XYZ file of C-alpha atoms in Angstrom:
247
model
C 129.619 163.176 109.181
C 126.399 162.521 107.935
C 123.427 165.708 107.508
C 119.771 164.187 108.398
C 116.408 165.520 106.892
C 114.715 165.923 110.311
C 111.807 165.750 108.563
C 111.893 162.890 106.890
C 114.395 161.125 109.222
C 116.186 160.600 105.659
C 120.534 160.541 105.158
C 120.737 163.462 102.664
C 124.438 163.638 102.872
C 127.616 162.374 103.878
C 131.432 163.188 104.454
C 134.264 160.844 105.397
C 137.764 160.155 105.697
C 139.916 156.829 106.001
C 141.383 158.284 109.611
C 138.601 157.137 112.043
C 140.277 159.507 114.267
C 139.836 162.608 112.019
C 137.503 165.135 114.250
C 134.159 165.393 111.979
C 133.837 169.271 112.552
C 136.330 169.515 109.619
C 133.518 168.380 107.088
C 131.280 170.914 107.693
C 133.093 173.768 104.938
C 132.221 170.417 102.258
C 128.968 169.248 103.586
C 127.228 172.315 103.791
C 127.104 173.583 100.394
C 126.358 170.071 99.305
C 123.327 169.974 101.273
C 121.946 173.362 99.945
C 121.885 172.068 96.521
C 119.623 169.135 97.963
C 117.267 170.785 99.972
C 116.094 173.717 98.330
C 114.707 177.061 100.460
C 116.043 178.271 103.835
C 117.173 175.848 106.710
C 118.112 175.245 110.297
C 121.261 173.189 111.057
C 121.058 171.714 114.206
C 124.243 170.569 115.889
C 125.723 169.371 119.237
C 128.513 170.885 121.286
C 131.116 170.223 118.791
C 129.881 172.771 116.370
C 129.784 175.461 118.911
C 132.464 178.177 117.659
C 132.598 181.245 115.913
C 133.615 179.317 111.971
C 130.930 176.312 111.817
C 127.837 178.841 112.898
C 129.304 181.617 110.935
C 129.160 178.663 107.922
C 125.307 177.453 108.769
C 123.981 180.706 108.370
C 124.766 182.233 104.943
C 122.294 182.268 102.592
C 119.802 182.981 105.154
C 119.812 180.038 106.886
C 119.196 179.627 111.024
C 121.562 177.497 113.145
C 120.586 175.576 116.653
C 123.343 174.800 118.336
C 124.573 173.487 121.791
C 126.580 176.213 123.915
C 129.606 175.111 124.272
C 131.736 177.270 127.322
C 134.876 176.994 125.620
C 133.293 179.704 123.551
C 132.476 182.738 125.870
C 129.186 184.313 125.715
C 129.043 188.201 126.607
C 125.335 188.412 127.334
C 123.610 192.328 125.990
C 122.718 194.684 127.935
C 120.072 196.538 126.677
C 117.932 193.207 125.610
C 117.254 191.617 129.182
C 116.811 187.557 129.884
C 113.275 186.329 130.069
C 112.224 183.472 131.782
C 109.165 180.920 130.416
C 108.392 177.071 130.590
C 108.648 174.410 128.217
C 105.717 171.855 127.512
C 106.953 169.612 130.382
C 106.660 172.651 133.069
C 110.415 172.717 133.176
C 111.765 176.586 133.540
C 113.918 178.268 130.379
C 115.861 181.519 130.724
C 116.516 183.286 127.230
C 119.246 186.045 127.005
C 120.779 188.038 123.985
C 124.173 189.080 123.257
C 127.524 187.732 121.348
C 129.037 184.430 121.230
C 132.640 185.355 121.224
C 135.050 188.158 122.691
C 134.590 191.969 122.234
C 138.005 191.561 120.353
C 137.349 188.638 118.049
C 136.153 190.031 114.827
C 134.191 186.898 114.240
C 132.114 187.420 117.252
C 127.944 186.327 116.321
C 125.298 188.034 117.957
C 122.797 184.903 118.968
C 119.899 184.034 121.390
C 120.896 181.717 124.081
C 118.848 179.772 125.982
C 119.223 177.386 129.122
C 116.868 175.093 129.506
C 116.996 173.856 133.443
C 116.098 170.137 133.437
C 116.005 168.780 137.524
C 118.187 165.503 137.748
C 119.749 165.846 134.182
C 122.308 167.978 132.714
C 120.853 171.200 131.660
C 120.502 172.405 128.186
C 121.807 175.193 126.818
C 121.487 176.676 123.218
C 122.180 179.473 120.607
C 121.114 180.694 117.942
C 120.589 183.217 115.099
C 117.006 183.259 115.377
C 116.973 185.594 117.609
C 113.126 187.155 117.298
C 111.596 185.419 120.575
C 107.997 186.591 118.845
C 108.248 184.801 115.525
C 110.122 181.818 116.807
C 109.418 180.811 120.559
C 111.976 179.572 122.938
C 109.495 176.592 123.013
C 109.902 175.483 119.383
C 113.312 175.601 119.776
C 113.988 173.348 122.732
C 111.642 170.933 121.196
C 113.977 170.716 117.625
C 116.813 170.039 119.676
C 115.569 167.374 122.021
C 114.611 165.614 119.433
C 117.800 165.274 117.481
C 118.039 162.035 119.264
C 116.526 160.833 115.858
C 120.171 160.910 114.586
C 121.561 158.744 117.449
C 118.349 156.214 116.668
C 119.069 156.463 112.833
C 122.972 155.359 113.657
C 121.553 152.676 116.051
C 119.331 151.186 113.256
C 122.656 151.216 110.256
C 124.600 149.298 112.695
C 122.181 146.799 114.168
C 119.777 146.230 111.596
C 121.957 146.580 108.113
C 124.680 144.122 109.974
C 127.263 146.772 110.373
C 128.767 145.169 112.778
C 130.132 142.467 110.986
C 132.583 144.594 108.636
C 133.011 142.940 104.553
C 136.354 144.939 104.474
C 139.834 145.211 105.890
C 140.692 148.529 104.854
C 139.220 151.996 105.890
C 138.221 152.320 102.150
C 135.947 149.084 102.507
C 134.374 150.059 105.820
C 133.178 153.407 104.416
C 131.649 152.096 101.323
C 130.284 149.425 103.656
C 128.625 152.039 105.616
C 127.150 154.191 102.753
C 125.581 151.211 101.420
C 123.846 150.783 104.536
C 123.010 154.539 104.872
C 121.183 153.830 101.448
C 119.398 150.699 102.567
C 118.668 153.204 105.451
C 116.649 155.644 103.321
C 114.896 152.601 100.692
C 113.581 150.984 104.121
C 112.210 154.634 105.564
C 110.708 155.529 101.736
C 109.108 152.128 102.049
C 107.992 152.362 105.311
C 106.289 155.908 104.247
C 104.444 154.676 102.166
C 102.934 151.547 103.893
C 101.617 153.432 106.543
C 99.792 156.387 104.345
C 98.138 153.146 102.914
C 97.522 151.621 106.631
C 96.416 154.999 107.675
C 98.622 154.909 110.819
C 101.787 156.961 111.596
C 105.274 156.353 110.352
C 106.868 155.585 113.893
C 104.015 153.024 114.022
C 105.789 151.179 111.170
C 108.693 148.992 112.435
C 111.635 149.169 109.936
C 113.380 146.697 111.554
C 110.249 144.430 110.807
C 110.158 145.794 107.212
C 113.552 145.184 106.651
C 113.292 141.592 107.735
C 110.532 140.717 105.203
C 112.323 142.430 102.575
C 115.503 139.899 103.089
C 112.778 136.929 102.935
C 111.137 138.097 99.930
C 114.586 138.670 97.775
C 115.528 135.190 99.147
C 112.408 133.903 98.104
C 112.743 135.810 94.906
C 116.310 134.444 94.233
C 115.404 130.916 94.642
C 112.438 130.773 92.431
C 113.422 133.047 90.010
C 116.675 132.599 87.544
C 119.305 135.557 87.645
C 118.242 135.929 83.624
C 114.891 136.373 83.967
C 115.093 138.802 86.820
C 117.714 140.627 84.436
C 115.020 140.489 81.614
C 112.318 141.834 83.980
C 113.537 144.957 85.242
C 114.771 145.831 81.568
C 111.427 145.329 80.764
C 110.221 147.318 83.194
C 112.800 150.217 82.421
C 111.804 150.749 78.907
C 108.535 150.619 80.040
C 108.564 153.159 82.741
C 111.315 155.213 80.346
């Protein structure tokens, strides 16, 4: 399980275990409180189906945090009556229907009182969503969808470890070795993105503009280039240099 900056598109944390079976939902009660003492003030998990109960929610939102999750049916939803559904569009013109009540049965202690909202998409499976944030006023239904459709940056961000950091050619035999393997590239990850950043404030063009796949490419030519003309001593020499220096 790995927790992306949405912002940023950055790896801020991750949680494993040898059994590539092991269901990932288990990680949350470790990867939570790690994240909180890497991104300072309040935040909004978002998650997929899989986090849809009444423990992982329950989790996201101490310490005043907001959760944004997928609905999930094996949880039932008991909808309130005195707060009744409203209807609206999202920017693509597509219909929404918000409703209020609790996520969980009358009987189960843990119950959550959330927001849900279905988002009715013609063709494709329709989305629907809860969460804590449940003032409609200072947080639109609108805002909302538009968090969650884009979590597809997570799916991209796993696309680019595999594919562009050569994860699919594994250095290890053991589950031990594919893990470190895979952190490493999770790190490479967030140097290219911080890199990437930064050349386009100076280019003055957005950072989606910036191919990291590109970047990452140079990078490999220039620390070829770099090990061929320059001895492993001197390089060593350098960047103690440089240490004290910036030290």
């Amino acid at each position: 399980m790995v927790a992306v900056d949405m912002r940023s598109g950055l790896a801020v944390a991750m949680r494993a275990h040898p059994d590539g079976d092991a269901n990932e939902v288990r990680f949350v009660g470790d990867l939570v409180p790690e994240v909180r003492q890497l991104v300072p003030g309040k935040r909004l998990w978002v998650g997929d189906a899989s986090f849809c109960d009444l423990t992982q929610p329950a989790r996201c939102a101490e310490q005043g945090d907001a959760f944004l999750v997928r609905y999930h049916p094996k949880v039932p939803f008991y909808a309130d009556p005195a707060c009744p559904a409203r209807q609206g569009h999202d920017s693509a013109g597509r219909r929404y229907v918000e409703e209020w009540g609790h996520l969980g049965s009358p009987r189960n202690k843990k119950r959550i009182y959330v927001r849900r909202i279905t988002l009715y998409r013609p063709g494709e499976k329709d989305v629907i969503l809860v969460t804590n944030l449940c003032d409609a006023a200072a947080v639109p239904a609108v805002d909302l969808l538009e968090v969650y459709l884009n979590r597809w940056g997570i799916e991209r961000m796993f696309e680019q470890v595999t594919e562009v950091f050569g994860l699919e050619h594994l250095i290890g035999t053991k589950p031990e070795g594919v893990l470190f393997q895979f952190a490493m590239c999770l790190l490479l990850y967030n140097l290219i993105q911080v890199v990437r950043g930064e050349v386009a404030v100076g280019v003055r063009r957005g950072r989606e503009e910036i191919s990291g796949e590109k970047m990452f490419e140079d990078v490999q030519l220039q620390m070829i280039a770099w090990s061929q003309t320059v001895e492993p001593e001197e390089t060593i020499a350098h960047f103690e240099r440089e240490w004290r220096r910036r030290r």
